[in-house]
CSV table of C-alpha atoms in Angstrom, one decimal:
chain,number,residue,atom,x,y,z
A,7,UNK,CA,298.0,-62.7,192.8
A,8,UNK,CA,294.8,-63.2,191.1
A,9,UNK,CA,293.1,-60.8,188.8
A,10,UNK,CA,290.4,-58.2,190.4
A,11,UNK,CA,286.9,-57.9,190.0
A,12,UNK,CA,286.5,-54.6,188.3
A,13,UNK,CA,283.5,-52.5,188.4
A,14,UNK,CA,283.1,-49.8,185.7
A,15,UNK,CA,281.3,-46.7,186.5
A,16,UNK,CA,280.7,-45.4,190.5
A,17,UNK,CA,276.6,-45.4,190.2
A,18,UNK,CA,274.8,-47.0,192.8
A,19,UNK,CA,274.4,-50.0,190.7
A,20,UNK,CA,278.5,-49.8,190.4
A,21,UNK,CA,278.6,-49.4,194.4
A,22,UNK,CA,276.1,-51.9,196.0
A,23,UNK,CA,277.9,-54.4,193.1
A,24,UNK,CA,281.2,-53.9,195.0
A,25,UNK,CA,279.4,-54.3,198.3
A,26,UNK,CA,278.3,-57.8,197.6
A,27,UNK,CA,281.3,-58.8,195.9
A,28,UNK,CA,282.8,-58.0,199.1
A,29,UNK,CA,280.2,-59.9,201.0
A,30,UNK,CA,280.3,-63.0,198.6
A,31,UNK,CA,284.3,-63.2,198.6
A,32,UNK,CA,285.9,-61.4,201.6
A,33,UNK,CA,289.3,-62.0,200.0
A,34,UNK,CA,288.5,-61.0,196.4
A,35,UNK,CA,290.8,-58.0,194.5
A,36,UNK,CA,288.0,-55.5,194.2
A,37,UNK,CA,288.3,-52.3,192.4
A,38,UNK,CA,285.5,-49.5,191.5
A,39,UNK,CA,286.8,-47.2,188.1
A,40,UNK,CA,284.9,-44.3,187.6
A,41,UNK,CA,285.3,-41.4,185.0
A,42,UNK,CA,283.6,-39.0,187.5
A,43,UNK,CA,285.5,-36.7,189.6
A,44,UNK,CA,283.1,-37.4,193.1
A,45,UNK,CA,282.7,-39.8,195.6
A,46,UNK,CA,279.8,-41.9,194.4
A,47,UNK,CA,276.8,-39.4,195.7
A,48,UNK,CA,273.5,-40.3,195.9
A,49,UNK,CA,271.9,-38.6,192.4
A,50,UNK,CA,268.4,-38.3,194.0
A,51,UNK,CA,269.8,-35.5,196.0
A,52,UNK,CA,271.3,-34.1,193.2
A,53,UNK,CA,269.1,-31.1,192.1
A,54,UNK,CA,269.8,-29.5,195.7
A,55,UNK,CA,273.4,-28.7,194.9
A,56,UNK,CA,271.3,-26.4,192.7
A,57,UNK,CA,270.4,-23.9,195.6
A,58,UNK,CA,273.8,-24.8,198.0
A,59,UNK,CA,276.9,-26.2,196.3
A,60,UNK,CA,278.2,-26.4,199.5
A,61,UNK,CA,276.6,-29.5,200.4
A,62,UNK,CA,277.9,-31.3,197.6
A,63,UNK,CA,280.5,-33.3,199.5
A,64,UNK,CA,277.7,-34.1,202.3
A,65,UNK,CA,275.7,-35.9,199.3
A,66,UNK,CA,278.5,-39.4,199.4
A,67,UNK,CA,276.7,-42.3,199.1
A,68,UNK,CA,280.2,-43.2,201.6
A,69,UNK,CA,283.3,-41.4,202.7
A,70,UNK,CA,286.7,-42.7,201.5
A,71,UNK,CA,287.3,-44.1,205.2
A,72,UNK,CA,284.6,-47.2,203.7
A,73,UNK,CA,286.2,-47.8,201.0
A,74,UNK,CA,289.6,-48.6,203.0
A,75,UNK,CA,287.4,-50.1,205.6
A,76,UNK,CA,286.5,-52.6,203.1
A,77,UNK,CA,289.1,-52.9,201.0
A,78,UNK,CA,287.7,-51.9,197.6
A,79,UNK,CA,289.6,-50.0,195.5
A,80,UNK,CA,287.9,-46.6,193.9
A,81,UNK,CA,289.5,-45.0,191.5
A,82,UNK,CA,288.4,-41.7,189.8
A,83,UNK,CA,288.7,-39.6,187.0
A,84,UNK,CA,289.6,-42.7,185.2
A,85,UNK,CA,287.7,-43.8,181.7
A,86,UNK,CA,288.0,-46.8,180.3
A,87,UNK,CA,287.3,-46.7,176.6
A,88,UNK,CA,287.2,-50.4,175.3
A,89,UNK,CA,286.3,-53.8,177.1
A,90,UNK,CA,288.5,-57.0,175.2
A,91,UNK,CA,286.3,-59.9,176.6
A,92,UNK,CA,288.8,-62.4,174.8
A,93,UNK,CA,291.7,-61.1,176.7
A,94,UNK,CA,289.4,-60.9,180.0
A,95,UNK,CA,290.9,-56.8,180.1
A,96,UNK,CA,289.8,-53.4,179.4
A,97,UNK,CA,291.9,-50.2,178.1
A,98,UNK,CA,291.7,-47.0,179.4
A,99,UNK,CA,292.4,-44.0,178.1
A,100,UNK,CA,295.1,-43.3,179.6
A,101,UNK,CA,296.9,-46.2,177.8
A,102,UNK,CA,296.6,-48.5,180.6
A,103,UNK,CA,295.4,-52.2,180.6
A,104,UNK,CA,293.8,-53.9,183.3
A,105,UNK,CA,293.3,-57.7,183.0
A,106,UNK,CA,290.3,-58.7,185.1
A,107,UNK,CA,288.8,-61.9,187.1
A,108,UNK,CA,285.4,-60.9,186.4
A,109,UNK,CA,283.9,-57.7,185.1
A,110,UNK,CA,280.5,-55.1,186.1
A,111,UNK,CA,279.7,-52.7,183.6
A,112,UNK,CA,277.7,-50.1,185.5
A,113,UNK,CA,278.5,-47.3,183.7
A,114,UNK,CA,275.0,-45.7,183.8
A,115,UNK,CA,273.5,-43.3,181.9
A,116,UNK,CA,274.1,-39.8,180.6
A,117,UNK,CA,271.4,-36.9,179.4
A,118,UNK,CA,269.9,-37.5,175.6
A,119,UNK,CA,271.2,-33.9,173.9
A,120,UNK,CA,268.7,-33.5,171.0
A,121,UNK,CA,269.6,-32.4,167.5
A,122,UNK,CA,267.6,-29.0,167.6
A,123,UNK,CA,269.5,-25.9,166.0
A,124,UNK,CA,271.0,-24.1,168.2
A,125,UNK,CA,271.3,-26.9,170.8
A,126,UNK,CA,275.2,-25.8,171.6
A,127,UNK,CA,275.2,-22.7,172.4
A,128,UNK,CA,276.4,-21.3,175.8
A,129,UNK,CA,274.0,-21.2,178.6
A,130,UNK,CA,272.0,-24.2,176.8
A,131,UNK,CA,273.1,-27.2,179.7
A,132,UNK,CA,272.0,-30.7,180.7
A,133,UNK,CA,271.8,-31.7,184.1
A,134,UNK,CA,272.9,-35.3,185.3
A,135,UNK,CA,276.4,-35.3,187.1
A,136,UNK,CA,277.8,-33.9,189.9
A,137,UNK,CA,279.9,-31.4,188.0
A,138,UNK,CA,276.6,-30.7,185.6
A,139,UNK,CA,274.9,-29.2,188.8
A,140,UNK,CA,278.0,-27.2,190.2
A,141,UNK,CA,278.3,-25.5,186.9
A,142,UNK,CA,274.2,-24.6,186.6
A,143,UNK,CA,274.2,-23.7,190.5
A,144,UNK,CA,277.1,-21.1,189.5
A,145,UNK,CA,274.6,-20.2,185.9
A,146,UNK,CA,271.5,-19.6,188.1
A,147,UNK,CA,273.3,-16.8,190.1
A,148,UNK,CA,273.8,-14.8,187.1
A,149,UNK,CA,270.7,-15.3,184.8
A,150,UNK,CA,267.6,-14.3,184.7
A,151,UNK,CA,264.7,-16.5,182.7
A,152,UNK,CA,264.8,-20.0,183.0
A,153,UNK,CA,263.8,-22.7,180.5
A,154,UNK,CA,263.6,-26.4,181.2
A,155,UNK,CA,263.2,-28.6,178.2
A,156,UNK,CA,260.8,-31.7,179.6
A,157,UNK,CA,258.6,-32.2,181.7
A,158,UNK,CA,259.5,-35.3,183.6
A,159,UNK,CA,261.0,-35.5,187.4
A,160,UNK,CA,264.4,-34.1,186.6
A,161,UNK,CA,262.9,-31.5,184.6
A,162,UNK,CA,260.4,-30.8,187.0
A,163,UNK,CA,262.9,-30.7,189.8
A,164,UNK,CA,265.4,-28.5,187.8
A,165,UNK,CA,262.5,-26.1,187.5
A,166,UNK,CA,261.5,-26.4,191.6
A,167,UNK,CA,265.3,-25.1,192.2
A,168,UNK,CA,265.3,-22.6,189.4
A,169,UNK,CA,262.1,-20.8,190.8
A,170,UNK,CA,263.6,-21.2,194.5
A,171,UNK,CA,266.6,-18.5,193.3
A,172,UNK,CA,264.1,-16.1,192.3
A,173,UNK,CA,264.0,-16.7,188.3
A,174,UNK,CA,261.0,-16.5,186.1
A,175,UNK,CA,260.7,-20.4,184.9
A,176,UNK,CA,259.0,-22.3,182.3
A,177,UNK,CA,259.0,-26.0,181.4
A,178,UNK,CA,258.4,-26.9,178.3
A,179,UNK,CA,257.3,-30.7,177.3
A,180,UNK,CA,256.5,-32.0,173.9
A,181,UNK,CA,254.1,-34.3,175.2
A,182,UNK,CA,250.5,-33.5,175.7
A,183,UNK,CA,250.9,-33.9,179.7
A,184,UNK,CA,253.8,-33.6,182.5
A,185,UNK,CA,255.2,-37.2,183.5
A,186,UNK,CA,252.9,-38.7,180.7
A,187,UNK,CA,254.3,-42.0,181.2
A,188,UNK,CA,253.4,-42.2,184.6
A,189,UNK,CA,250.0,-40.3,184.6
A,190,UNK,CA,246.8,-40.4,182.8
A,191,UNK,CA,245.2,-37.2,181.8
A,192,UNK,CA,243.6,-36.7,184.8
A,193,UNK,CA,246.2,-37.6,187.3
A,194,UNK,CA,248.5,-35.0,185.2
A,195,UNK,CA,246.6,-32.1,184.8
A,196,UNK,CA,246.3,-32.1,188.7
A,197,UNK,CA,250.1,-32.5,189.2
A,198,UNK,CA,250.1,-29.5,186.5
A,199,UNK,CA,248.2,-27.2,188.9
A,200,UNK,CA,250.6,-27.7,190.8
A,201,UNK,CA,252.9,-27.0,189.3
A,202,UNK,CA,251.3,-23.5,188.1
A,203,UNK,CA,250.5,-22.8,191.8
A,204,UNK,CA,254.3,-22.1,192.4
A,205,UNK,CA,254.6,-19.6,189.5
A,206,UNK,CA,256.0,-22.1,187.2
A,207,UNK,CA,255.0,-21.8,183.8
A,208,UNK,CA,254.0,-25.0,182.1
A,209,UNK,CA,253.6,-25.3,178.0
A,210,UNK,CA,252.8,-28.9,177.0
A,211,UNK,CA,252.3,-30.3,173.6
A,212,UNK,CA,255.5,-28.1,172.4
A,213,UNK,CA,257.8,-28.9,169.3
A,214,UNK,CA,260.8,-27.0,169.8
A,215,UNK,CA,262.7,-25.9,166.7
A,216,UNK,CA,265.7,-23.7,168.0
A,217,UNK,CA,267.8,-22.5,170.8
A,218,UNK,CA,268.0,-18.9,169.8
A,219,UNK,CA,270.5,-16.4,170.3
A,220,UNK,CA,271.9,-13.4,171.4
A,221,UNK,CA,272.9,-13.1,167.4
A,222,UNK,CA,272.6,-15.8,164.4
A,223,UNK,CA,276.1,-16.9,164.8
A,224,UNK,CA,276.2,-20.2,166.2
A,225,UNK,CA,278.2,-19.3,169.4
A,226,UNK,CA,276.5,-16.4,170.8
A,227,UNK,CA,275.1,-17.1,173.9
A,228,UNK,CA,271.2,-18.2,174.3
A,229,UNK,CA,268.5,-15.7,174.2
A,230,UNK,CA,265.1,-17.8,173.8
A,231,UNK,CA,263.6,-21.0,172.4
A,232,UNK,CA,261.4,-20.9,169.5
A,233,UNK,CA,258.2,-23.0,169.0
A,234,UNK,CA,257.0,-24.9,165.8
A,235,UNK,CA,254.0,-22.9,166.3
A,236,UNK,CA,255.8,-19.1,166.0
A,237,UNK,CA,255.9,-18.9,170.0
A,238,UNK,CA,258.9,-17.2,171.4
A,239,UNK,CA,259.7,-17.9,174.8
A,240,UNK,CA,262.7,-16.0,176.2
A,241,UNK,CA,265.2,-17.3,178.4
A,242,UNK,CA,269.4,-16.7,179.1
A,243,UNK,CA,269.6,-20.6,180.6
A,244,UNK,CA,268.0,-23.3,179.5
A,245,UNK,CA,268.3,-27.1,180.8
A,246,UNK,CA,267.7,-29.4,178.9
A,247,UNK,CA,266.3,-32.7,180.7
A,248,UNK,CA,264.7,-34.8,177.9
A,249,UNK,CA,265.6,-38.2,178.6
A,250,UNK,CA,269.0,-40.6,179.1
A,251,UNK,CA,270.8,-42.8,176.7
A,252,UNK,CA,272.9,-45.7,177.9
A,253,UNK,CA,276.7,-45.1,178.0
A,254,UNK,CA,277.5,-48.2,176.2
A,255,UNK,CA,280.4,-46.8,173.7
A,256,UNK,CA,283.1,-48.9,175.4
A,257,UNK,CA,281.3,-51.6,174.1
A,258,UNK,CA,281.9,-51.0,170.3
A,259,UNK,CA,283.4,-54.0,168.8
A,260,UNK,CA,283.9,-56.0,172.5
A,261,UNK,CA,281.1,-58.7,171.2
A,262,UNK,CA,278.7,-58.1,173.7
A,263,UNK,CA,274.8,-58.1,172.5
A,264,UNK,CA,274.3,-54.4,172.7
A,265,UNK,CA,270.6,-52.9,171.2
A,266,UNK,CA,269.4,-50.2,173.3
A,267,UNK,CA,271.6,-51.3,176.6
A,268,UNK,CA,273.3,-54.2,177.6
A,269,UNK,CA,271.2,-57.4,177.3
A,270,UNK,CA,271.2,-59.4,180.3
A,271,UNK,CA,269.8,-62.4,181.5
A,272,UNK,CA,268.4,-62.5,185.6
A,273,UNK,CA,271.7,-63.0,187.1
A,274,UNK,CA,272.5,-59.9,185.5
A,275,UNK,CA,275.1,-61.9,182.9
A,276,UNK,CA,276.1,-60.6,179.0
A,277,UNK,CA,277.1,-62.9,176.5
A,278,UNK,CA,280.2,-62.2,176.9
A,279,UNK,CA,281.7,-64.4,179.9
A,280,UNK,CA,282.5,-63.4,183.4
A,281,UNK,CA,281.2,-60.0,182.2
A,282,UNK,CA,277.8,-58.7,184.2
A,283,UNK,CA,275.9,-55.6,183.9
A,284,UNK,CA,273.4,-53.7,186.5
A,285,UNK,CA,271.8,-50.6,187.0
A,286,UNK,CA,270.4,-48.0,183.6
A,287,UNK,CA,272.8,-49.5,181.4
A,288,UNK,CA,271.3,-52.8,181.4
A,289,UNK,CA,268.0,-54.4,180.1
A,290,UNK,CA,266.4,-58.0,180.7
A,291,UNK,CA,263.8,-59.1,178.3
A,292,UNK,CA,262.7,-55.3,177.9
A,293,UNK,CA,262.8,-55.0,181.8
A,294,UNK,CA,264.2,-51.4,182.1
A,295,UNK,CA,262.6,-48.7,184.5
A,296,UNK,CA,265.6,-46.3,185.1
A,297,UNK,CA,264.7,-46.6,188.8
A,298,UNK,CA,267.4,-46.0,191.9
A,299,UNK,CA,265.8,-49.1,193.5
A,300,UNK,CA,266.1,-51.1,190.5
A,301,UNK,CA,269.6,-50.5,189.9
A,302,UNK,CA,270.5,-50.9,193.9
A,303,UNK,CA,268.9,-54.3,193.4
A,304,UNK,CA,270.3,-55.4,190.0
A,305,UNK,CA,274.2,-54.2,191.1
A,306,UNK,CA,273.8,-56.5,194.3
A,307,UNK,CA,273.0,-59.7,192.0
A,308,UNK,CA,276.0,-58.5,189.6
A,309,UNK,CA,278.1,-58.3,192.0
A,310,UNK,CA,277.0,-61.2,193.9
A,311,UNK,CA,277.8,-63.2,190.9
A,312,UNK,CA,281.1,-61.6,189.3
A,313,UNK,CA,282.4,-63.0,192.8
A,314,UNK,CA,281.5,-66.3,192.4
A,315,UNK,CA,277.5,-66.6,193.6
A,316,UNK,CA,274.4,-67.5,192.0
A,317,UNK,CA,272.0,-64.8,192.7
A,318,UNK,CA,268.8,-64.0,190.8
A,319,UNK,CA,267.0,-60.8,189.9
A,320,UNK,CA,263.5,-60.1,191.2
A,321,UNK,CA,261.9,-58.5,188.0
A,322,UNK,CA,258.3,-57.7,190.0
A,323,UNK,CA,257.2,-53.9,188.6
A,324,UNK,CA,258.3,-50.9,191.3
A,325,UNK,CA,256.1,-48.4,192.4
A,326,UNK,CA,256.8,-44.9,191.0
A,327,UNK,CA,257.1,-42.4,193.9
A,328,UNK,CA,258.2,-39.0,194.1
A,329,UNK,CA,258.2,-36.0,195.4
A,330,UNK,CA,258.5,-32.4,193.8
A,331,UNK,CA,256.9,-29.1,192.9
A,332,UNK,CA,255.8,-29.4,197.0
A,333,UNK,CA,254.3,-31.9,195.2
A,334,UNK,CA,253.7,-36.0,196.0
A,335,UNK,CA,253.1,-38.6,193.4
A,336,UNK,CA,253.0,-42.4,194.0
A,337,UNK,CA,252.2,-44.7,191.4
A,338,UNK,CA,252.0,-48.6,191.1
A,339,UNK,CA,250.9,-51.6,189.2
A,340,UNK,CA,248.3,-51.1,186.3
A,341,UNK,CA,247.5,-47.8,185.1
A,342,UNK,CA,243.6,-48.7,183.5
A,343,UNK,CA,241.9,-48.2,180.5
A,344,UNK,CA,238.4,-47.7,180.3
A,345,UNK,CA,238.7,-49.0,176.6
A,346,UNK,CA,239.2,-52.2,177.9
A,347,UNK,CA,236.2,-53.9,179.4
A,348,UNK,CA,238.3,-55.9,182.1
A,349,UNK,CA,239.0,-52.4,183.9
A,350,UNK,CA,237.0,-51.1,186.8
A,351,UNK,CA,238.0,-47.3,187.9
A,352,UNK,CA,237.2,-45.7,191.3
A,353,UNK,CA,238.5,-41.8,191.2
A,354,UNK,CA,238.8,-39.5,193.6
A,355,UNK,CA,239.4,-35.5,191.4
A,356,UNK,CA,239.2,-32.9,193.9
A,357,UNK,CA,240.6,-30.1,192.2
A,358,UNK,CA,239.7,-27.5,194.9
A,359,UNK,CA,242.4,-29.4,197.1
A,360,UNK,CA,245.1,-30.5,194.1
A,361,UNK,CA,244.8,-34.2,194.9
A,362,UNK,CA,244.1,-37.2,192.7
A,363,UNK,CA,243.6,-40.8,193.2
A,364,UNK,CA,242.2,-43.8,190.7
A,365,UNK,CA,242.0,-47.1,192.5
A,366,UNK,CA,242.0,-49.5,189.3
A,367,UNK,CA,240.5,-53.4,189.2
A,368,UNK,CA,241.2,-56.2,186.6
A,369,UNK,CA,238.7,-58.5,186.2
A,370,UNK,CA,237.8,-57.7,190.2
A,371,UNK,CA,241.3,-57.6,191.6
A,372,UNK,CA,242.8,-54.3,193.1
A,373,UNK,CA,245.7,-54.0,190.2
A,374,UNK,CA,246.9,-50.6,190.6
A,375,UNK,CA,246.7,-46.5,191.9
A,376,UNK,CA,247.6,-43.6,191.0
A,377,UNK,CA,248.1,-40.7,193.9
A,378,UNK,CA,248.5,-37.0,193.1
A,379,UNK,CA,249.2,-34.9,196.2
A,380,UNK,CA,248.1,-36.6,199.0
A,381,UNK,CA,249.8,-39.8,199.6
A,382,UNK,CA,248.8,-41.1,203.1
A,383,UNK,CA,247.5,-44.1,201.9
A,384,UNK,CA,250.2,-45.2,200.1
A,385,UNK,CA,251.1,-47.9,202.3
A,386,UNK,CA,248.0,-49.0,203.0
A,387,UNK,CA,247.2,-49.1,198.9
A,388,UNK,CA,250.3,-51.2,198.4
A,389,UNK,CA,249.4,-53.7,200.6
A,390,UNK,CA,246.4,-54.7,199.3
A,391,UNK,CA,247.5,-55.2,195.3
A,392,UNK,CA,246.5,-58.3,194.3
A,393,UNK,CA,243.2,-58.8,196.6
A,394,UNK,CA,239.7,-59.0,195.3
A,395,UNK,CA,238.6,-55.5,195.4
A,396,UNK,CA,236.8,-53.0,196.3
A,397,UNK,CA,239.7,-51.6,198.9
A,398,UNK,CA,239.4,-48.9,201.7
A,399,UNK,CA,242.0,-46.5,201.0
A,400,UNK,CA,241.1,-44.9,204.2
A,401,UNK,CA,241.7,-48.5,206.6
């Protein structure tokens, strides 16, 4: 029998990879291995198990019964801890080794802890996995301040759910604005508003020096988080949410061209043969945007391709588009800068009704918006990038 294609890591990149290996060789050995302890879920959704653990199992990206439907093995709670591209295998740690026909890496990403004293003490807790949000949904019942360390969408999303159970909250972000590099000034200090609007304490420009607690010995639990600038904030859970790092430690000493992530070319190939990489753990020529569409569309080439195709990334810029705080932010294509003389800015600032928008123009041609609140013309705006300007945002 011949070797499988195995997919490491049960992200959505790791999924849609198996999906089109499927497609691309309906008779291919095709295995999924996944550390996690879940049915692939869709992380989007993840911040709601926050306020209802229950629904949990409802978040699948799909039930076991499509798996066996198409015939691709998923295995969980399995970690493989070294990748041997000269014997085409990987090890796990369970002492296992699996030779392979081809290999995925789509191992993801997992939360960036940062060196700041007092960082490990109990009730201080990230938020990325399944298991991460079971574990805070059970915290939130039982404390009563909330801290979230950054101010980006997870953060701000952590915070959303941690005001919805009742809990004084506060973000705290160490850059000047919230989602700073999505939004100008402008663009964040409405979102910000916003943000206050629900009760939701926001303190920007904020260097954190320790997690406090309880007592000075280093296991007591948390009681605060102290400020560079004297500023005591006190809290008995804290999240932190200050950015990801690539899980690329089963790569030590395989040979693959590792800096940041896995470098990749635009069929999603390492330099390591028969070995492909897709979703937040991969980067092409500085192409990285830790998006759920990018990695849906990078894990369909991988996968395409570890089964024997030849398909090519699209690496076109996605739009930005969320939604929290009762909040809606789209953002696409250039962001403008009056510094530069090629830029020509049309803003909308109504801060009576919390909505933003700046239409941008290079050199004449509608390049880019930004929307803060009200994002009806979203479509519309999305359409026209690329056409002399000025655009109707209204039809």
């Amino acid at each position: 029998m011949a070797d499988p294609i195995i997919i490491i890591g049960s992200s959505i990149a790791g999924v849609t990879a198996a999906e089109a290996a499927r497609r691309q060789d309906p008779a291919a050995d095709i295995r999924i291995l996944t550390q996690d302890h879940f049915l692939p879920y869709y992380r989007l959704r993840i911040c709601e198990v926050l306020d209802n653990p229950a629904i949990s199992g409802q978040l699948a990206l799909h039930p076991q019964k499509w798996y066996d439907e198409q015939r691709i093995s998923l295995e969980t709670d399995a970690t493989v801890i070294a990748i041997e591209p000269a014997a085409k295998a990987i090890r796990l740690a369970d002492g296992r080794a699996i030779a392979y026909r081809s290999l995925v890496i789509a191992t993801g990403s997992q939360s960036f802890v940062p060196p700041i004293n007092g960082i490990g003490r109990p009730g201080v807790k990230t938020l990325w996995s399944m298991q991460n949000a079971l574990d805070i949904s059970a915290s939130l019942q039982k404390a009563s301040r909330v801290i979230v360390i950054g101010g980006g969408l997870l953060g701000l999303e952590a915070a959303y759910h941690a005001k919805r159970h009742g809990l004084p909250t506060t973000v705290i972000e160490k850059a000047p604005r919230l989602l700073a590099n999505q939004l100008d000034d402008d663009g964040s200090a409405v979102l910000a508003d916003r943000v206050r609007q629900l009760d939701v304490e926001v303190v920007t420009s904020a260097d954190i020096v320790e997690i406090l607690g309880t007592t000075r010995e280093p296991g007591s639990p948390v009681s605060g988080v102290k400020l560079a600038d004297g500023r005591i904030f006190p809290a008995d859970l804290v999240l932190a949410s200050i950015g990801v790092r690539a899980n690329i430690g089963l790569l030590d000493n395989s040979g693959i061209t590792v800096q940041r992530r896995i470098m990749v070319d635009d069929h999603m190939r390492t330099s390591a043969p028969d070995i492909f990489a897709a979703g937040d753990v991969a980067e092409l020529d500085g192409y990285w945007f830790g998006l759920w569409s990018v990695s849906r569309a990078q894990g369909l080439v991988a996968g395409a391709n570890a089964a024997g195709g030849e398909a090519v990334f699209d690496k076109t810029i996605p739009p930005y588009i969320i939604r929290t705080m009762d909040t809606r932010v789209a953002v696409q294509g250039d962001k403008g800068l009056l510094s530069e003389p090629q830029y020509e800015l049309d803003i909308l600032l109504d801060k009576e009704s919390g909505n933003y928008r700046k239409l941008i123009y290079r050199d004449g041609i509608f390049s880019g918006f930004m929307l803060v609140g009200d994002s009806a013309d979203y479509a519309r705006l999305q359409k026209q990038l690329g056409k002399p300007g000025p655009v109707n945002p209204n039809g």
